[in-house]
Amino acid sequence: MRRLEDRPLPSELMTIIRKDQQWLDLCSAAAPIFSTCSKAEVYSVIVNNKTQRIIGTGFNGVPSGWQHCRDGGCPRGTSDVPSGSTYDSGPGLCFAAHAEVNALTHGDPTQFHESTLYVNKAPCVGCQRAILGTAITRVVCPRIPWMNLFDSDDRIEVEFVY
């Protein structure tokens, strides 16, 4: 994993960057432990900016009670569809909810104002829409190689770290 750039910065900013890196390290370490998707190990955590307390977490996985993707429960996981193909129909059909959506769903939305969502993989367009529909004010993630909806909304700050 590439680290945030190491350059001389004011101590307050260095503390923020160190904390960002710690939360990203958590996401990277937790993803292979918790994610049940056979195609992408992703973990997301939502953190209150002031208290640095966790507000919500999520990982790629199917709804409770369903057979996990890793165990053959997902059509996409057992197919060889190319990366980037549609998740919503055909052989690429995916039953898993993405880490960001699970973090939002299982988190406390009353605490999302002035919070940061960290994720170890770039959010897809659907997850970007879900994040933009909340009061989250900051996202720290790898560079988004596809359409970036965050660019069109000045209410949210996005930090690309990879």
PDB file of C-alpha atoms in Angstrom:
ATOM      1  CA  MET A   1       0.000   0.000   0.000  1.00  0.00           C
ATOM      2  CA  ARG A   2       1.318   3.446  -0.908  1.00  0.00           C
ATOM      3  CA  ARG A   3       1.488   5.836   2.015  1.00  0.00           C
ATOM      4  CA  LEU A   4       0.373   9.436   2.139  1.00  0.00           C
ATOM      5  CA  GLU A   5       3.165  11.649   0.886  1.00  0.00           C
ATOM      6  CA  ASP A   6       5.896  12.300   3.426  1.00  0.00           C
ATOM      7  CA  ARG A   7       6.717  15.980   3.162  1.00  0.00           C
ATOM      8  CA  PRO A   8       7.401  18.765   5.682  1.00  0.00           C
ATOM      9  CA  LEU A   9       4.061  20.060   6.921  1.00  0.00           C
ATOM     10  CA  PRO A  10       2.758  21.934   9.985  1.00  0.00           C
ATOM     11  CA  SER A  11       2.387  19.594  13.001  1.00  0.00           C
ATOM     12  CA  GLU A  12      -1.436  19.872  13.021  1.00  0.00           C
ATOM     13  CA  LEU A  13      -1.598  18.737   9.393  1.00  0.00           C
ATOM     14  CA  MET A  14       0.922  15.964  10.056  1.00  0.00           C
ATOM     15  CA  THR A  15      -1.340  14.669  12.856  1.00  0.00           C
ATOM     16  CA  ILE A  16      -4.275  14.583  10.434  1.00  0.00           C
ATOM     17  CA  ILE A  17      -2.244  12.747   7.814  1.00  0.00           C
ATOM     18  CA  ARG A  18      -1.018  10.211  10.400  1.00  0.00           C
ATOM     19  CA  LYS A  19      -4.590   9.588  11.540  1.00  0.00           C
ATOM     20  CA  ASP A  20      -5.761   9.243   7.933  1.00  0.00           C
ATOM     21  CA  GLN A  21      -3.050   6.672   7.335  1.00  0.00           C
ATOM     22  CA  GLN A  22      -4.010   4.762  10.481  1.00  0.00           C
ATOM     23  CA  TRP A  23      -7.653   4.560   9.407  1.00  0.00           C
ATOM     24  CA  LEU A  24      -6.653   3.474   5.898  1.00  0.00           C
ATOM     25  CA  ASP A  25      -4.326   0.852   7.385  1.00  0.00           C
ATOM     26  CA  LEU A  26      -7.276  -0.420   9.435  1.00  0.00           C
ATOM     27  CA  CYS A  27      -9.398  -0.705   6.281  1.00  0.00           C
ATOM     28  CA  SER A  28      -6.648  -2.574   4.436  1.00  0.00           C
ATOM     29  CA  ALA A  29      -6.067  -4.955   7.360  1.00  0.00           C
ATOM     30  CA  ALA A  30      -9.766  -5.601   8.028  1.00  0.00           C
ATOM     31  CA  ALA A  31     -10.813  -6.113   4.398  1.00  0.00           C
ATOM     32  CA  PRO A  32      -9.436  -9.662   3.958  1.00  0.00           C
ATOM     33  CA  ILE A  33     -10.706 -10.642   7.419  1.00  0.00           C
ATOM     34  CA  PHE A  34     -14.297  -9.449   7.081  1.00  0.00           C
ATOM     35  CA  SER A  35     -15.104  -9.136   3.380  1.00  0.00           C
ATOM     36  CA  THR A  36     -16.997 -12.158   2.077  1.00  0.00           C
ATOM     37  CA  CYS A  37     -16.819 -11.142  -1.590  1.00  0.00           C
ATOM     38  CA  SER A  38     -14.646 -13.397  -3.733  1.00  0.00           C
ATOM     39  CA  LYS A  39     -13.890 -10.603  -6.228  1.00  0.00           C
ATOM     40  CA  ALA A  40     -13.012  -7.593  -4.058  1.00  0.00           C
ATOM     41  CA  GLU A  41     -11.921  -7.318  -0.421  1.00  0.00           C
ATOM     42  CA  VAL A  42     -13.102  -3.896   0.706  1.00  0.00           C
ATOM     43  CA  TYR A  43     -13.640  -2.378   4.151  1.00  0.00           C
ATOM     44  CA  SER A  44     -14.947   1.059   5.082  1.00  0.00           C
ATOM     45  CA  VAL A  45     -15.031   2.985   8.338  1.00  0.00           C
ATOM     46  CA  ILE A  46     -16.807   6.250   9.162  1.00  0.00           C
ATOM     47  CA  VAL A  47     -15.060   8.343  11.822  1.00  0.00           C
ATOM     48  CA  ASN A  48     -16.128  11.467  13.684  1.00  0.00           C
ATOM     49  CA  ASN A  49     -13.622  14.205  12.793  1.00  0.00           C
ATOM     50  CA  LYS A  50     -13.501  15.714  16.299  1.00  0.00           C
ATOM     51  CA  THR A  51     -13.556  12.671  18.573  1.00  0.00           C
ATOM     52  CA  GLN A  52     -11.924  10.187  16.160  1.00  0.00           C
ATOM     53  CA  ARG A  53     -14.542   7.642  17.280  1.00  0.00           C
ATOM     54  CA  ILE A  54     -15.953   5.088  14.868  1.00  0.00           C
ATOM     55  CA  ILE A  55     -19.516   5.841  13.768  1.00  0.00           C
ATOM     56  CA  GLY A  56     -19.961   2.967  11.326  1.00  0.00           C
ATOM     57  CA  THR A  57     -18.123   0.160   9.568  1.00  0.00           C
ATOM     58  CA  GLY A  58     -18.883  -2.029   6.592  1.00  0.00           C
ATOM     59  CA  PHE A  59     -17.386  -4.623   4.282  1.00  0.00           C
ATOM     60  CA  ASN A  60     -18.312  -6.156   0.939  1.00  0.00           C
ATOM     61  CA  GLY A  61     -20.782  -8.931   1.641  1.00  0.00           C
ATOM     62  CA  VAL A  62     -24.226 -10.390   1.070  1.00  0.00           C
ATOM     63  CA  PRO A  63     -27.161  -9.703   3.419  1.00  0.00           C
ATOM     64  CA  SER A  64     -27.293 -11.643   6.698  1.00  0.00           C
ATOM     65  CA  GLY A  65     -28.417 -15.222   6.273  1.00  0.00           C
ATOM     66  CA  TRP A  66     -27.426 -15.505   2.605  1.00  0.00           C
ATOM     67  CA  GLN A  67     -24.704 -17.828   1.368  1.00  0.00           C
ATOM     68  CA  HIS A  68     -21.456 -15.881   1.157  1.00  0.00           C
ATOM     69  CA  CYS A  69     -19.916 -15.083  -2.218  1.00  0.00           C
ATOM     70  CA  ARG A  70     -16.749 -16.965  -1.220  1.00  0.00           C
ATOM     71  CA  ASP A  71     -18.918 -20.038  -0.657  1.00  0.00           C
ATOM     72  CA  GLY A  72     -20.495 -19.868  -4.122  1.00  0.00           C
ATOM     73  CA  GLY A  73     -23.533 -17.773  -3.187  1.00  0.00           C
ATOM     74  CA  CYS A  74     -22.964 -15.040  -5.761  1.00  0.00           C
ATOM     75  CA  PRO A  75     -23.326 -15.495  -9.547  1.00  0.00           C
ATOM     76  CA  ARG A  76     -20.615 -12.877 -10.165  1.00  0.00           C
ATOM     77  CA  GLY A  77     -18.178 -14.704  -7.913  1.00  0.00           C
ATOM     78  CA  THR A  78     -18.513 -17.908  -9.887  1.00  0.00           C
ATOM     79  CA  SER A  79     -18.345 -16.278 -13.317  1.00  0.00           C
ATOM     80  CA  ASP A  80     -15.433 -14.877 -15.242  1.00  0.00           C
ATOM     81  CA  VAL A  81     -17.093 -11.614 -16.253  1.00  0.00           C
ATOM     82  CA  PRO A  82     -14.598  -8.816 -16.841  1.00  0.00           C
ATOM     83  CA  SER A  83     -13.989  -6.278 -14.117  1.00  0.00           C
ATOM     84  CA  GLY A  84     -16.144  -3.219 -14.640  1.00  0.00           C
ATOM     85  CA  SER A  85     -19.114  -5.115 -16.139  1.00  0.00           C
ATOM     86  CA  THR A  86     -22.594  -4.448 -14.762  1.00  0.00           C
ATOM     87  CA  TYR A  87     -23.394  -5.741 -11.282  1.00  0.00           C
ATOM     88  CA  ASP A  88     -27.152  -5.547 -11.732  1.00  0.00           C
ATOM     89  CA  SER A  89     -27.977  -8.214 -14.314  1.00  0.00           C
ATOM     90  CA  GLY A  90     -26.696 -11.073 -16.438  1.00  0.00           C
ATOM     91  CA  PRO A  91     -23.659 -13.178 -15.578  1.00  0.00           C
ATOM     92  CA  GLY A  92     -22.166 -10.285 -13.624  1.00  0.00           C
ATOM     93  CA  LEU A  93     -25.103 -10.161 -11.175  1.00  0.00           C
ATOM     94  CA  CYS A  94     -23.778  -9.446  -7.685  1.00  0.00           C
ATOM     95  CA  PHE A  95     -25.699 -10.026  -4.444  1.00  0.00           C
ATOM     96  CA  ALA A  96     -23.220  -8.249  -2.167  1.00  0.00           C
ATOM     97  CA  ALA A  97     -23.619  -4.781  -0.774  1.00  0.00           C
ATOM     98  CA  HIS A  98     -20.510  -2.645  -1.023  1.00  0.00           C
ATOM     99  CA  ALA A  99     -18.484  -1.728   2.061  1.00  0.00           C
ATOM    100  CA  GLU A 100     -19.406   1.963   1.869  1.00  0.00           C
ATOM    101  CA  VAL A 101     -23.148   1.224   1.710  1.00  0.00           C
ATOM    102  CA  ASN A 102     -22.881  -1.236   4.612  1.00  0.00           C
ATOM    103  CA  ALA A 103     -21.008   1.359   6.684  1.00  0.00           C
ATOM    104  CA  LEU A 104     -23.710   3.938   5.916  1.00  0.00           C
ATOM    105  CA  THR A 105     -26.545   1.470   6.579  1.00  0.00           C
ATOM    106  CA  HIS A 106     -25.143   0.142   9.847  1.00  0.00           C
ATOM    107  CA  GLY A 107     -23.734   3.464  11.065  1.00  0.00           C
ATOM    108  CA  ASP A 108     -25.457   6.208  13.026  1.00  0.00           C
ATOM    109  CA  PRO A 109     -26.623   8.841  10.506  1.00  0.00           C
ATOM    110  CA  THR A 110     -27.182  11.402  13.272  1.00  0.00           C
ATOM    111  CA  GLN A 111     -23.391  11.389  13.741  1.00  0.00           C
ATOM    112  CA  PHE A 112     -22.393  11.685  10.053  1.00  0.00           C
ATOM    113  CA  HIS A 113     -22.116  15.505  10.098  1.00  0.00           C
ATOM    114  CA  GLU A 114     -18.424  16.468  10.294  1.00  0.00           C
ATOM    115  CA  SER A 115     -17.271  12.899   9.706  1.00  0.00           C
ATOM    116  CA  THR A 116     -14.876  11.153   7.337  1.00  0.00           C
ATOM    117  CA  LEU A 117     -15.483   7.938   5.408  1.00  0.00           C
ATOM    118  CA  TYR A 118     -12.329   5.886   4.798  1.00  0.00           C
ATOM    119  CA  VAL A 119     -12.261   3.031   2.296  1.00  0.00           C
ATOM    120  CA  ASN A 120      -9.430   0.945   0.849  1.00  0.00           C
ATOM    121  CA  LYS A 121     -10.837   0.904  -2.707  1.00  0.00           C
ATOM    122  CA  ALA A 122     -12.221   3.712  -4.874  1.00  0.00           C
ATOM    123  CA  PRO A 123     -16.002   4.084  -4.403  1.00  0.00           C
ATOM    124  CA  CYS A 124     -18.109   3.107  -7.418  1.00  0.00           C
ATOM    125  CA  VAL A 125     -20.622   5.619  -8.799  1.00  0.00           C
ATOM    126  CA  GLY A 126     -23.469   4.027  -6.784  1.00  0.00           C
ATOM    127  CA  CYS A 127     -21.509   4.327  -3.539  1.00  0.00           C
ATOM    128  CA  GLN A 128     -20.542   7.909  -4.396  1.00  0.00           C
ATOM    129  CA  ARG A 129     -24.252   8.727  -4.781  1.00  0.00           C
ATOM    130  CA  ALA A 130     -25.032   7.079  -1.432  1.00  0.00           C
ATOM    131  CA  ILE A 131     -22.234   9.017   0.314  1.00  0.00           C
ATOM    132  CA  LEU A 132     -23.356  12.307  -1.262  1.00  0.00           C
ATOM    133  CA  GLY A 133     -26.852  11.658   0.138  1.00  0.00           C
ATOM    134  CA  THR A 134     -25.499  11.866   3.697  1.00  0.00           C
ATOM    135  CA  ALA A 135     -23.965  14.585   5.865  1.00  0.00           C
ATOM    136  CA  ILE A 136     -20.458  13.081   5.552  1.00  0.00           C
ATOM    137  CA  THR A 137     -18.079  15.921   4.802  1.00  0.00           C
ATOM    138  CA  ARG A 138     -14.900  14.086   3.807  1.00  0.00           C
ATOM    139  CA  VAL A 139     -13.867  10.910   1.983  1.00  0.00           C
ATOM    140  CA  VAL A 140     -10.356   9.422   2.021  1.00  0.00           C
ATOM    141  CA  CYS A 141      -9.833   6.758  -0.637  1.00  0.00           C
ATOM    142  CA  PRO A 142      -7.705   5.623  -3.568  1.00  0.00           C
ATOM    143  CA  ARG A 143      -7.936   7.714  -6.738  1.00  0.00           C
ATOM    144  CA  ILE A 144     -11.235   7.142  -8.554  1.00  0.00           C
ATOM    145  CA  PRO A 145     -10.484   5.832 -12.069  1.00  0.00           C
ATOM    146  CA  TRP A 146     -14.071   6.214 -13.304  1.00  0.00           C
ATOM    147  CA  MET A 147     -16.696   8.955 -13.123  1.00  0.00           C
ATOM    148  CA  ASN A 148     -16.112  11.030 -10.002  1.00  0.00           C
ATOM    149  CA  LEU A 149     -19.396  12.509  -8.762  1.00  0.00           C
ATOM    150  CA  PHE A 150     -17.613  14.119  -5.807  1.00  0.00           C
ATOM    151  CA  ASP A 151     -16.122  16.680  -8.237  1.00  0.00           C
ATOM    152  CA  SER A 152     -19.582  18.146  -8.811  1.00  0.00           C
ATOM    153  CA  ASP A 153     -20.412  18.704  -5.133  1.00  0.00           C
ATOM    154  CA  ASP A 154     -18.568  21.309  -3.079  1.00  0.00           C
ATOM    155  CA  ARG A 155     -20.059  20.110   0.233  1.00  0.00           C
ATOM    156  CA  ILE A 156     -17.626  17.195   0.397  1.00  0.00           C
ATOM    157  CA  GLU A 157     -13.845  17.103   0.480  1.00  0.00           C
ATOM    158  CA  VAL A 158     -12.138  14.094  -1.084  1.00  0.00           C
ATOM    159  CA  GLU A 159      -8.570  13.070  -0.312  1.00  0.00           C
ATOM    160  CA  PHE A 160      -7.023  10.657  -2.798  1.00  0.00           C
ATOM    161  CA  VAL A 161      -4.180   8.755  -1.204  1.00  0.00           C
ATOM    162  CA  TYR A 162      -2.972   6.128  -3.673  1.00  0.00           C
TER     163      TYR A 162
END
